[in-house]
Structures are given as C-alpha cells and as structure tokens.
XYZ file of C-alpha atoms in Angstrom:
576
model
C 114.018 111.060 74.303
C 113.040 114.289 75.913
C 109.717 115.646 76.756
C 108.124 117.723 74.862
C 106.730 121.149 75.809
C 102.945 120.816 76.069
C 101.987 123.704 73.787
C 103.772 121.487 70.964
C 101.417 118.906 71.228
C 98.218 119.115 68.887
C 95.782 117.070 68.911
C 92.885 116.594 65.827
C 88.688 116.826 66.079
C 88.764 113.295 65.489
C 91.269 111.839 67.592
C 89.582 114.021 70.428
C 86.162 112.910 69.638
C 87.304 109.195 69.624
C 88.882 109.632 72.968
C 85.466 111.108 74.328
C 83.835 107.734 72.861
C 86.468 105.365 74.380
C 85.437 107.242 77.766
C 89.599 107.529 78.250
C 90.357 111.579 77.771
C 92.523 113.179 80.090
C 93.727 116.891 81.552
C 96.963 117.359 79.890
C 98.339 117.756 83.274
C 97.664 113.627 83.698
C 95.390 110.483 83.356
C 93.494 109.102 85.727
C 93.431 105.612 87.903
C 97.298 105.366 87.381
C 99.927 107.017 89.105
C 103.035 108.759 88.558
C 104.682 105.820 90.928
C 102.804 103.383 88.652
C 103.959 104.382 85.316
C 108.116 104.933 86.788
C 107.775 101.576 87.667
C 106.220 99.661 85.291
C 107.741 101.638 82.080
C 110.990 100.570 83.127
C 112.804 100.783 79.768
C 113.538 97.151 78.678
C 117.969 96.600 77.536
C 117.009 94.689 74.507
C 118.944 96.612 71.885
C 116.861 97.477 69.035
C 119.398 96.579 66.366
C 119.014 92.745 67.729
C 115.066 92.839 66.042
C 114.247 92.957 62.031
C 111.110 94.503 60.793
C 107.890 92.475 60.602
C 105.175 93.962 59.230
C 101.627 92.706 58.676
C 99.865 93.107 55.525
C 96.973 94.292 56.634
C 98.699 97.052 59.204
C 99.087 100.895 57.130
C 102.420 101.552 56.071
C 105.618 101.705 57.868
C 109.201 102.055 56.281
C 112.206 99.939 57.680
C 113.760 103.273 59.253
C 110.246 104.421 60.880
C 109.630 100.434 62.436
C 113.116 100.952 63.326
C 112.680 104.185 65.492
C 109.102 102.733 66.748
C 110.883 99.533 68.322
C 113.208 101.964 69.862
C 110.379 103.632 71.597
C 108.250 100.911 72.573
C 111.743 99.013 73.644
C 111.790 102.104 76.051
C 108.376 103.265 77.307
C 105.817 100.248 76.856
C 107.798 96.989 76.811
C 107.854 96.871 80.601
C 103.968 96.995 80.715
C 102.963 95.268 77.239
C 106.150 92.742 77.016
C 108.426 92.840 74.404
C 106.548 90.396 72.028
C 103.293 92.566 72.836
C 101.379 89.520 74.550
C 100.325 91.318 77.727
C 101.920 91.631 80.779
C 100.911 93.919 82.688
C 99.513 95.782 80.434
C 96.914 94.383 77.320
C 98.032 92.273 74.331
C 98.660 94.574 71.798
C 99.259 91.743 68.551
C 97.653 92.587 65.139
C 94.616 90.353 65.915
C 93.586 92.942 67.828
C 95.099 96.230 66.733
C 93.991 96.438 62.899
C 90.470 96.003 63.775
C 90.922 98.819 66.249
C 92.667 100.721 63.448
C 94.916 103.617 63.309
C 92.852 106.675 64.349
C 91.139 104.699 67.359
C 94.878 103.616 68.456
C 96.378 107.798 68.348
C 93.727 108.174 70.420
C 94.543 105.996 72.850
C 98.464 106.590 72.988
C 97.703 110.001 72.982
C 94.844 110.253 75.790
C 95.835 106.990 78.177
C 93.237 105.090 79.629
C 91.647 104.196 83.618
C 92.922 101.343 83.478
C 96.529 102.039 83.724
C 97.414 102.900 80.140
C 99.677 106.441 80.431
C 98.667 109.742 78.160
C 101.603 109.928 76.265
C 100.574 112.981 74.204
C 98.881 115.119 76.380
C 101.988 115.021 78.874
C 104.065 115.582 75.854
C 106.080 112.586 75.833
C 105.994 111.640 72.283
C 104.675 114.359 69.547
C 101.753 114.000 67.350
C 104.325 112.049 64.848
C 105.161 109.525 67.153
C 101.955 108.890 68.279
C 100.602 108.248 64.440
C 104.219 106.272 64.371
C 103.561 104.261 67.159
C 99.696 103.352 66.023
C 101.162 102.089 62.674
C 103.950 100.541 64.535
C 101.490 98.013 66.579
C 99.814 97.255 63.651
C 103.023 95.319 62.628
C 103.915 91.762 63.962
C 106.204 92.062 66.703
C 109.620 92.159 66.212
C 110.764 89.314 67.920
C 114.106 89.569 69.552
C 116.364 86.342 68.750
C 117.263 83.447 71.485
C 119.866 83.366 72.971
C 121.237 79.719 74.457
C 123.979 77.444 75.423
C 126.275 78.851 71.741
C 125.735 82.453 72.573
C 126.479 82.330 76.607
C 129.719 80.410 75.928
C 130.984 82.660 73.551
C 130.080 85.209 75.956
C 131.931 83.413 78.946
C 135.031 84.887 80.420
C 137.557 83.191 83.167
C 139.744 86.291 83.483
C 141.621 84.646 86.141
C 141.417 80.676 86.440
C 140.318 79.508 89.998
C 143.856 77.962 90.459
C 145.417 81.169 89.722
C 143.429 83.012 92.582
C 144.968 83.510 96.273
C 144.660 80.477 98.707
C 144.085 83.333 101.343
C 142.459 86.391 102.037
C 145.037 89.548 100.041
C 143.761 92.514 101.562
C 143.280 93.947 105.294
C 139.500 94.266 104.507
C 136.939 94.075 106.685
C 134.547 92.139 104.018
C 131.873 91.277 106.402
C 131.098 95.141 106.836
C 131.683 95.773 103.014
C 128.839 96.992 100.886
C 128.691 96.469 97.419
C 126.840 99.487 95.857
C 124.972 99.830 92.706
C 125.969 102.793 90.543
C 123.022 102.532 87.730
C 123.928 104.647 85.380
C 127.577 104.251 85.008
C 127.359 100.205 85.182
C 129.543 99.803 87.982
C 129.377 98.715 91.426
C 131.452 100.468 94.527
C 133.183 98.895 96.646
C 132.358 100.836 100.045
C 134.058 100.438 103.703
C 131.513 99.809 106.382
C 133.704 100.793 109.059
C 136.077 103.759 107.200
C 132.748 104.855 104.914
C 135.568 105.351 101.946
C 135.052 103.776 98.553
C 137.432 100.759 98.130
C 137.162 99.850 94.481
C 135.256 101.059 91.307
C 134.381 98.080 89.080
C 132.827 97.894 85.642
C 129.546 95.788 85.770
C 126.778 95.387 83.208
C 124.390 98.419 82.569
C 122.163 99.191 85.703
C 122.880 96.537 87.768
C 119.975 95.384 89.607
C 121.112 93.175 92.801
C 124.268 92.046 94.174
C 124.595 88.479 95.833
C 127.418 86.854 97.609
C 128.330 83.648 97.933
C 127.665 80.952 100.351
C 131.535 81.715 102.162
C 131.050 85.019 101.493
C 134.264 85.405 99.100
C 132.756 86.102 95.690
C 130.305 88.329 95.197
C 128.127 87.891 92.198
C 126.181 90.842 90.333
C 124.067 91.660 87.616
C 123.020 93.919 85.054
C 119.553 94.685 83.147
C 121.624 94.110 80.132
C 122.136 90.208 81.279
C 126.111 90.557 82.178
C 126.977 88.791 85.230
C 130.128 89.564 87.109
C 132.024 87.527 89.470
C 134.265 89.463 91.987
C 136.605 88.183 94.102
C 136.749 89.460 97.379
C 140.160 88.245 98.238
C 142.198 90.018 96.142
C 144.917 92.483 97.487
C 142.239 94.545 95.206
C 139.101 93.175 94.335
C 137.970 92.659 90.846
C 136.381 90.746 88.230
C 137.689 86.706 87.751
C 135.192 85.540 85.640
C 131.743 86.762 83.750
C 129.176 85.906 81.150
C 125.889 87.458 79.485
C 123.121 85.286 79.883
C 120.910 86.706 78.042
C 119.682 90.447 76.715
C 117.782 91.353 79.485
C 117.553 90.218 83.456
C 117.458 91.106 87.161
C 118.473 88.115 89.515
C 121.250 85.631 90.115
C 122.163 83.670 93.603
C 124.335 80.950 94.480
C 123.839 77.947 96.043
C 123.807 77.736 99.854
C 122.368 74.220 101.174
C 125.210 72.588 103.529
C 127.214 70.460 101.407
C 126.162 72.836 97.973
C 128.137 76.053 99.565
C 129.777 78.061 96.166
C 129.058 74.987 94.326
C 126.373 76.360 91.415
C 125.568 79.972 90.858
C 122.048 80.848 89.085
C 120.754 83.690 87.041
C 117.347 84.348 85.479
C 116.137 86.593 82.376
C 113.259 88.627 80.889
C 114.719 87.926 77.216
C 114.351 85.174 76.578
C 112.373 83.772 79.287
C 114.557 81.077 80.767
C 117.228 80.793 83.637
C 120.997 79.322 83.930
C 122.800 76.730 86.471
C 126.229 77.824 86.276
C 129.410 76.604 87.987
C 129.819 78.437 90.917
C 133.598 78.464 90.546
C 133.436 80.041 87.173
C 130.457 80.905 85.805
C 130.519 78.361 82.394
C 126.903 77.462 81.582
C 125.662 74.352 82.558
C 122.000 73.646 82.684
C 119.563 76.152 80.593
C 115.303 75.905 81.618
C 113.083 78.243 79.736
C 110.034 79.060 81.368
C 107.187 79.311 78.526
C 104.207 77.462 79.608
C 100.529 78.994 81.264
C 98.903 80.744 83.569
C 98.302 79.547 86.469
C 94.656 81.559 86.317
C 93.593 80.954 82.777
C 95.762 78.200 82.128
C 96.396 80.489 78.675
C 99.927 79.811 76.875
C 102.360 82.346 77.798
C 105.446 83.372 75.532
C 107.347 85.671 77.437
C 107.145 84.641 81.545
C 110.159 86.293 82.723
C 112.232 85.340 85.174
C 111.938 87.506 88.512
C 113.365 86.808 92.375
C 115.374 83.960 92.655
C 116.177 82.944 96.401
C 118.821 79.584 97.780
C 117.078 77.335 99.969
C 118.273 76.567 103.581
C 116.344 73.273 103.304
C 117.084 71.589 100.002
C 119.649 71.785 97.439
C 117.090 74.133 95.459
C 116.696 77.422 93.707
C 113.390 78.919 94.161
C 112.468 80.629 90.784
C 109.432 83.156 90.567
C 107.986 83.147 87.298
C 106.161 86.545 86.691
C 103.538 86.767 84.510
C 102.813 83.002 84.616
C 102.741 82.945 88.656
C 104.245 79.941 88.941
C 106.927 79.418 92.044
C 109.643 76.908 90.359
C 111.414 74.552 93.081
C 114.646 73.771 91.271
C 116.932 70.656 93.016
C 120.223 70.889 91.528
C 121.301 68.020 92.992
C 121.145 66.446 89.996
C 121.498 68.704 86.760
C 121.446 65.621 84.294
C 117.729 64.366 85.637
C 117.061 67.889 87.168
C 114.170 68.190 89.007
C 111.430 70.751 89.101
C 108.632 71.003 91.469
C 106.328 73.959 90.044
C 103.911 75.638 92.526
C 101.018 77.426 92.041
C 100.747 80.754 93.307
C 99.610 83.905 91.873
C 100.731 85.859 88.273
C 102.743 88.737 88.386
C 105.422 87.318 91.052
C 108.146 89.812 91.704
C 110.393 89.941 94.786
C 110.074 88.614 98.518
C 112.566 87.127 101.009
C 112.396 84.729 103.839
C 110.852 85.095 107.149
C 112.723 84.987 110.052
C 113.758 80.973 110.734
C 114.593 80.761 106.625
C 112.197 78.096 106.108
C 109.043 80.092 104.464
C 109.403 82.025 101.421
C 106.953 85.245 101.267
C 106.948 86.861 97.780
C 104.816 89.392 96.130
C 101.909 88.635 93.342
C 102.367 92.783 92.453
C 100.002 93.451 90.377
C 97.701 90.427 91.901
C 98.124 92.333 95.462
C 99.014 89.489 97.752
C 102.048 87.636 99.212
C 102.108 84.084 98.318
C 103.550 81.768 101.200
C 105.715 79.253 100.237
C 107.369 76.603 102.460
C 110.333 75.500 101.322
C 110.385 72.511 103.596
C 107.755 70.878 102.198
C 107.494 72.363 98.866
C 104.011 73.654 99.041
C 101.746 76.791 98.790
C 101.199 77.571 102.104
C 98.536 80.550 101.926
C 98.028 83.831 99.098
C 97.727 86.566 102.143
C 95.578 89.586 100.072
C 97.548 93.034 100.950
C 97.471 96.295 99.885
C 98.386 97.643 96.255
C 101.023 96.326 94.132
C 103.507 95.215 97.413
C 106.655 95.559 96.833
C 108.769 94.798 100.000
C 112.710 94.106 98.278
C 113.381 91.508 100.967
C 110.754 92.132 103.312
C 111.419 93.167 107.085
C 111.557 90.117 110.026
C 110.989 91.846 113.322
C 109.115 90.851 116.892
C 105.831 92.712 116.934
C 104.488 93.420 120.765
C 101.332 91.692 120.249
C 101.388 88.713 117.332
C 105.261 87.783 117.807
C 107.294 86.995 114.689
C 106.177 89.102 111.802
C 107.096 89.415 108.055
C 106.260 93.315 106.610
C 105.641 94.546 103.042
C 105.441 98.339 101.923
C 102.981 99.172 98.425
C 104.087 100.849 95.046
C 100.465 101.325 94.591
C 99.363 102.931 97.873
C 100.419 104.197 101.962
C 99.716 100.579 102.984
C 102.285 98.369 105.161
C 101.107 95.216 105.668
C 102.516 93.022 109.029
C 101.500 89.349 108.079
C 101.925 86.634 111.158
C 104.868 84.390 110.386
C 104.654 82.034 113.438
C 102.839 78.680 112.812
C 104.138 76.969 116.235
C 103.771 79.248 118.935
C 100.989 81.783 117.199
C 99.498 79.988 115.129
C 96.112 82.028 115.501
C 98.133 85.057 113.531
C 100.019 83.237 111.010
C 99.812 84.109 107.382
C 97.621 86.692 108.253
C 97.803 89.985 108.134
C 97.622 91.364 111.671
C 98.465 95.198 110.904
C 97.961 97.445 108.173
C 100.144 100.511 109.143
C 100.140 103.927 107.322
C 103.283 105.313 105.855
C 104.119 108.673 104.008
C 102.607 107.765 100.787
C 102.775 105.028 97.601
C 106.122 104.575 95.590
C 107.945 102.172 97.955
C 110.249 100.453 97.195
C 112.081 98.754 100.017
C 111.165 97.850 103.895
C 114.003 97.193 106.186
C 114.728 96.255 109.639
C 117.154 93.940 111.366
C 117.242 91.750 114.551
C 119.433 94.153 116.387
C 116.962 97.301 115.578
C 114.274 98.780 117.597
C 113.364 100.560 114.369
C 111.163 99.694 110.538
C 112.712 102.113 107.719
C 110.599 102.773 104.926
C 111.130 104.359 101.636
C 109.037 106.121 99.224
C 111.594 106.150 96.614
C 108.998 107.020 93.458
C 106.539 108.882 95.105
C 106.227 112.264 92.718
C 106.275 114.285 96.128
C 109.204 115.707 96.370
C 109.167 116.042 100.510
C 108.224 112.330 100.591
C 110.783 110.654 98.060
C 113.137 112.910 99.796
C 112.622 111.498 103.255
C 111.728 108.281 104.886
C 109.568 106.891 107.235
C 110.756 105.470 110.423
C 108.651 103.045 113.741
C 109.226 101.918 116.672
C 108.736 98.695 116.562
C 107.428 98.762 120.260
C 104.853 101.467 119.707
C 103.921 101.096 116.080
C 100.473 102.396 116.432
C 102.028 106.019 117.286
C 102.922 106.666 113.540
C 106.212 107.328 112.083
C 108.731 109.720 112.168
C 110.159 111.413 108.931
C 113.830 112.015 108.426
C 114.751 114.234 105.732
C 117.636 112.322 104.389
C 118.078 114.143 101.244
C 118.415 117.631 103.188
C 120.793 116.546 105.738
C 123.046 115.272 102.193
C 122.950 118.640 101.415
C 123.195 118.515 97.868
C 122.417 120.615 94.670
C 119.414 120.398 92.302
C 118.094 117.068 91.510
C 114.969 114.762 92.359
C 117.333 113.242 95.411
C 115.624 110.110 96.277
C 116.015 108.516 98.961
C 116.123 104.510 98.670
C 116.689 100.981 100.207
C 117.745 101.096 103.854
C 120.121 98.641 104.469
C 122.490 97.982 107.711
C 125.754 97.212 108.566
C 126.679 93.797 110.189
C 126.401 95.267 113.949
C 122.681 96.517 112.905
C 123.216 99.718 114.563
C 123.762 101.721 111.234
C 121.145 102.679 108.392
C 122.636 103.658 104.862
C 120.076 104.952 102.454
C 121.088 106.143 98.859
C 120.185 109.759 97.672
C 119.359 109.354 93.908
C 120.265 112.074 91.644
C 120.571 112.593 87.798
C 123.685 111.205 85.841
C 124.967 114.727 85.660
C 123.939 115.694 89.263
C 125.374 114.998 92.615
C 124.667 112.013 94.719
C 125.551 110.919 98.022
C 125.391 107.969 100.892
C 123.347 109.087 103.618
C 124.718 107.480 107.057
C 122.369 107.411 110.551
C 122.779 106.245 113.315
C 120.091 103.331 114.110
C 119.635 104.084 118.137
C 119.445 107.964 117.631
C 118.179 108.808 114.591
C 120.671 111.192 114.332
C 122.988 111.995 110.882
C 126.170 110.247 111.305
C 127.922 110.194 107.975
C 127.545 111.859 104.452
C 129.643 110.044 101.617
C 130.259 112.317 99.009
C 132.637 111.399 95.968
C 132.449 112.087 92.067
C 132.380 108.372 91.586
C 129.142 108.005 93.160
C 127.080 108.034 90.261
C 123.259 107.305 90.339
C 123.556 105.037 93.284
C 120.833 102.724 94.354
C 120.952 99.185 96.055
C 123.102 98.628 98.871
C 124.315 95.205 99.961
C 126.002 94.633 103.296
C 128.329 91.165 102.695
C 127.501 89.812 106.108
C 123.506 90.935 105.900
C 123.428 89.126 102.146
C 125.599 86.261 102.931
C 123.165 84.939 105.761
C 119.248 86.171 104.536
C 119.187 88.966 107.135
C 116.569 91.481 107.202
C-alpha cells in the first residue's frame, strides 16, 4: 500500500474531539512516545497469506462484507500483526478481541487508528498511511472475531518436504575449489534468495532461490550444509560441496518463522536440524540429513509474569548447545527459555526456564557455556547457563536491546565482556561475563557506552579485532543509518568514530542503510550491507579492520535488498 499525501486525509469534529478525550492526538507530522525505529521494527509485516483465513464476524461488531474483512486482514496482516499478533491477543501491542473492542465502539476506535497513542500505538491517519476509509474499515474490522489462520502439522510439512537430491546421491568429497570457510552466505530480502559470496575473490559464487525474506542463515556442525530460512517458513538445505552449490533438500514448516540451527554437541554433529515459527506457535526436530519432520512441540502455555494463557508465543532465537545434546528455544511473548534434549525424541525432554516475556535474539559469551538473550520489550538480558540449565541473572539494560549475536571482546578494566546495542535508544550496554576470575563484574553491567543514536540492529566484534562495530540500521536519520559507529576496544571511553559506509558505496538515491557487521575468518575484514529499495542499487561495503580504511565495494545487479551476512567459519563455531 502506498502512503497517502497528507492533505487527503480528513478527519471529522467527532473523531477529533474523541481523540482530545482519549488524551492520544497527534501533529500530523508524528505521535509521540514511539519512534520511527519503533514502529519499522515492530510493524514488521507478518507472511501469513490472507487467502489462508475465512471471515469471522461477531454479531454484535457493525457491518463488514466478505470482500471489505477480506482487504482489512490484508492490512492488519501487514501493519499491526507484528505488534497486536495475528489472533489479536496482545503482543506487544494490546489485545484487540471483541470483548474489548465493541464496548469501545466504532467512532472511539477511528480515533485511535487515526491519532496513535503514548503508549506506542502509531497515527496511521494523520501520517497518511491508510485514508479515512480504511481507518472506518479497520475499526469495523476489529470488531470481528479474528480470523484465525489454520494449523499447520506433521500432514502439511510432509507434503511440503522435498529431497531434491538423496544423501547417497551427493559427492563423498568436496566438488568445487572453494574456499567455504571464507564463504558468506548473504541474504537478498526481497528477491528470496541468498548469494553465495567469495571471501577472498569478493565475487558472487551462486544465486539461489530461498523462501521470501530470509531471515538467518546457519551451517552445520561440519560446516558442509548450510541451512536457511524464510519469513514465509521455507527452509532450504544447501550443499556446500557441490561442483556448484545448491538446494538438496527443503520443507515449509509453517506460514510464518525466523530461526533454524542444527545440532552441534560432540557425538550429535549434522545429526538433527531445528526450526521454529510465529504461525502456528510451535517448532520442528528434523533429520539433519534431510530435513523430513520428526518431532513437532507447540509452545501455547503462560506467562511467565501473569501466569495468563497465551495462544500465539512464537518461536524466536534458537541456539545448539556446546554442553548437552539440546536446542535452546526462546519463547517470545511467553518468556520462557525451552531446554530441548534431543537425545531422545520418543521421551523428549524439556526443561523450561523462566526468564523474562518478549525474548528475541542473543548469542553466547565467549567460553560457549552461558547463553545471554534479550527480554526486548522487557529491557534486560536474561543469563542462561547452559551447563546447568538454570537462570543465571535478568541484567536490566537500556531500551528494547537488540544485540543479533552480541559482541565477546576483552575490556581493559572488567576482562571478558558480552555487549548489546538498543532499538529503543543510544545505549550499549557491556555486561561482565567472567564468573571465575571476575566474579565482582559478572552479569553486571559494567559500561553503558553512547553510540550514534537508537535503531540498532547488530553489535559485532571478533577475537582478532581491536575494534566494536555498531549499526544504526533504522534510525530515521539519514547520516546515522548511513554510517556506523566504530571503538577501540582499548580506549572505549574516547567515543566512536563514524564511517560513512553508504558514501564511500557511492550509490544512487535510496535510504542506503548500513547493517550487520560481520567478518571474515582471519577477523581482519568488516562487511556491512548498504540497504536500498527493490528497484534501487545496493552494494557490499568492504573495510579493512586494522585501518579503517575502504577496501572493497561489491557492486552487481543481483544484489538485491541485501541484509544479513554469514561468514561459514564465524557461524560454524559461535564466533563473535
């Protein structure tokens, strides 16, 4: 849908007046106590397909035709089911069921769509999003019983499942003169592919079809197969032996997800591969040879705060442990950290931990034993040690932390050190990951460092660096998603530096942002993504890690939207 010009949105003496009442009128320029970085990230459209849903209306909701809930779903599918979930329970956003809705009642409701709120609800009509239609559409629309999407389980995955070439009729040996522990496998969102991209020669290798914006890409425990995933559920196997790689086997898993891993406890290596979804709520053991289905958990259940029933907890970071055979499952909006052993998938065993709701991504710290992930909208890291199975400590940070992997490095003062960059704020937060040797600092935060601004996305460093890159991928400045921030990690209370990596890519118009640092396998090389429009050129930026200095621009029509970066070597063995 696009944006409307704002001299084509009217708005009525009573809508306006309600919105006065409610306390929740805006400028038409924006809303306050939410950001621009807030609402990119958290209206992330959902890949549900609104054909899969059938009108369900309410009797006491006002009137809606099949072809008018029809175009509703499609909207709220796209610009609210991130926040609100798709079966309007709350995320995290409010509830927005009939219970509550008809007694609000229409007019109340275009107020609010139209107007926003404080509390994090965006002004879709005064920015001129949706026209006055839509937003009288829309109030109808969540007057209606949610359109629930159907399951999808163990029937629908096989009939999904694809061996496209059987593991006996794969090489015995490595095809190709590749260098695969320099490769990186590179997200190209919009055109649901991945690139295959030469860490030493810089020049794409292969272009393979994926699932629609792929979200992370994993490898396997021997590094051969690299496993990725699409928002629309798809997951692709690629074999990295082939003369050229390319897909051997793949599956949906469900109609919407984000993560998949593979098992990498000694003994378990390639063994199982995992994958988790937001529709339906529920996650998949899968044979790590060829992807069939084996084991299916869903992961309804409560809170861990108000112990309230939860219908839609979706599935976020999963993570192999280096301890256990065990997947380690966060749970989003129930906040539960799910211990899987599949050692057993007949009497499979689940220890479920406690930690805080709204878990999203994290990594390990440095000797792969602790888990830190991030309670987003909760603002801390929960501390999980995977040794023992417990909750080691919720470390409060700054707002909505979002730190991708997270960064290891050696700080000066307080020794081994875990980092985290904000969505929500400037904020990086240097928690103390040494319970031995400083035990005084650990799991606490021992600096909060300044960076550019809010909208990170991704912190990176690696053991070989002197240097912490951070991006600030959906900050609405254009100088500050365009650059990143760089410290020495010797002298981190001198500030950063900026490097303008979108200038020295040198490309046309576009928003150009610049995300996710990630290295090659010598850790003396930085790649960042510049982010342009479908239509609009993009480009690999290339620096060199010791000088700061521009080393390499890849430019090539094929790069289209790309995002996430994954060295083989880096993924293969948890480093960052």
């Amino acid at each position: 849908m696009k944006p409307r010009k704002k001299n084509a949105i009217a708005s009525t003496l009573a809508v306006s007046a309600l919105a006065l009442a409610m306390g929740t009128a805006m400028a038409a320029t924006g809303h306050k106590g939410t950001s621009t970085t807030e609402k990119s990230y958290e209206g992330a459209p959902s890949a549900i397909p609104p054909s899969a849903v059938k009108p369900t209306k309410h009797p006491k909701a006002p009137p809606i035709t099949d072809a008018e809930f029809k175009k509703a779903t499609e909207i709220f599918f796209e610009r609210c089911a991130g926040c609100h979930g798709v079966l309007r329970k709350g995320a995290t956003g409010k509830p927005l069921t009939p219970d509550i809705t008809v007694k609000k009642g229409t007019d109340y409701l275009k107020a609010f769509i139209t107007y926003g709120s404080p509390a994090g609800m965006p002004n879709w009509g005064t920015s001129g999003v949706l026209s006055p239609e839509e937003v009288d559409l829309m109030a109808r629309f969540i007057q209606q019983e949610p359109p629930q999407p159907p399951e999808y389980g163990m029937k629908e995955m096989k009939a999904s499942w694809k061996v496209i070439v059987p593991p006996d009729k794969r090489p015995t040996k490595k095809m190709n003169d590749i260098n695969i522990q320099n490769l990186m496998s590179v997200t190209l969102r919009d055109a649901g592919q991945i690139a295959l991209v030469d860490g030493d020669s810089k020049k794409i290798l292969e272009v393979i079809k994926t699932g629609y914006a792929v979200h992370i890409s994993r490898l396997s425990a021997s590094g051969r197969y690299l496993f990725v995933i699409g928002r629309d559920a798809r997951v692709n196997m690629i074999d990295l032996w082939m003369k050229h790689p390319k897909t051997v086997a793949e599956i949906k898993v469900g109609m919407e997800a984000r993560s998949v891993e593979t098992s990498k406890f000694k003994g378990w290596e390639d063994k199982y591969a995992i994958a988790g979804t937001y529709w339906p709520p529920q996650f998949v053991i899968m044979d790590g040879d060829t992807l069939e289905p084996l084991k299916i958990v869903s992961t309804r259940g409560m809170t861990v705060d108000t112990q309230e029933y939860h219908p839609e907890p979706r599935v976020a970071a999963i993570v192999a442990s280096h301890e256990h055979p065990e997947f380690i499952v966060n749970v989003k909006e129930t906040g539960h950290v799910l211990m899987v052993d599949y050692s057993d998938l007949n009497d499979l065993k689940i220890t479920s931990i406690d930690a805080a709701r709204f878990l999203h991504d994290g990594g390990w710290d440095r000797t792969h034993r602790y888990f830190l992930t991030a309670a987003n909208k909760s603002n801390k890291i929960a501390v999980v040690d995977s040794k023992t199975d417990k909750l080691v400590k919720l470390v409060d940070v700054g707002k909505i932390p979002h730190p991708g992997r997270g960064a290891n490095f050696i700080d000066p003062k307080y020794g081994p050190v875990w980092a985290t960059s904000d969505l929500g704020d400037d904020k990086i937060s240097v928690i103390g990951t040494d319970p031995e040797k400083h035990k005084q600092y650990a799991w606490k935060v021992v600096r909060t460092l300044k960076g550019q601004g809010g909208g990170s996305l991704f912190i990176k460093t690696h053991p070989k660096s002197k240097h912490l890159y951070v991006d600030t991928a959906l900050n609405p400045d254009d100088k500050i998603h365009q650059s990143v921030a760089v410290f020495d990690i010797a002298n981190l209370d001198k500030g950063f530096k900026v490097l303008p990596i979108a200038e020295w890519a040198k490309l046309g118009k576009g928003p150009k942002r610049v995300v996710q640092p990630e290295y090659n396998k010598a850790g003396d090389e930085v790649w960042f993504s510049v982010w342009n429009g479908k239509t609009e050129e993009s480009a690999i930026v290339v620096i060199d890690d010791k000088t700061l200095k521009l080393k390499k621009v890849i430019k090539d029509k094929r790069l289209v939207t790309p995002t996430g970066k994954f060295n083989v070597y880096n993924t293969m063995h948890d480093i960052y």
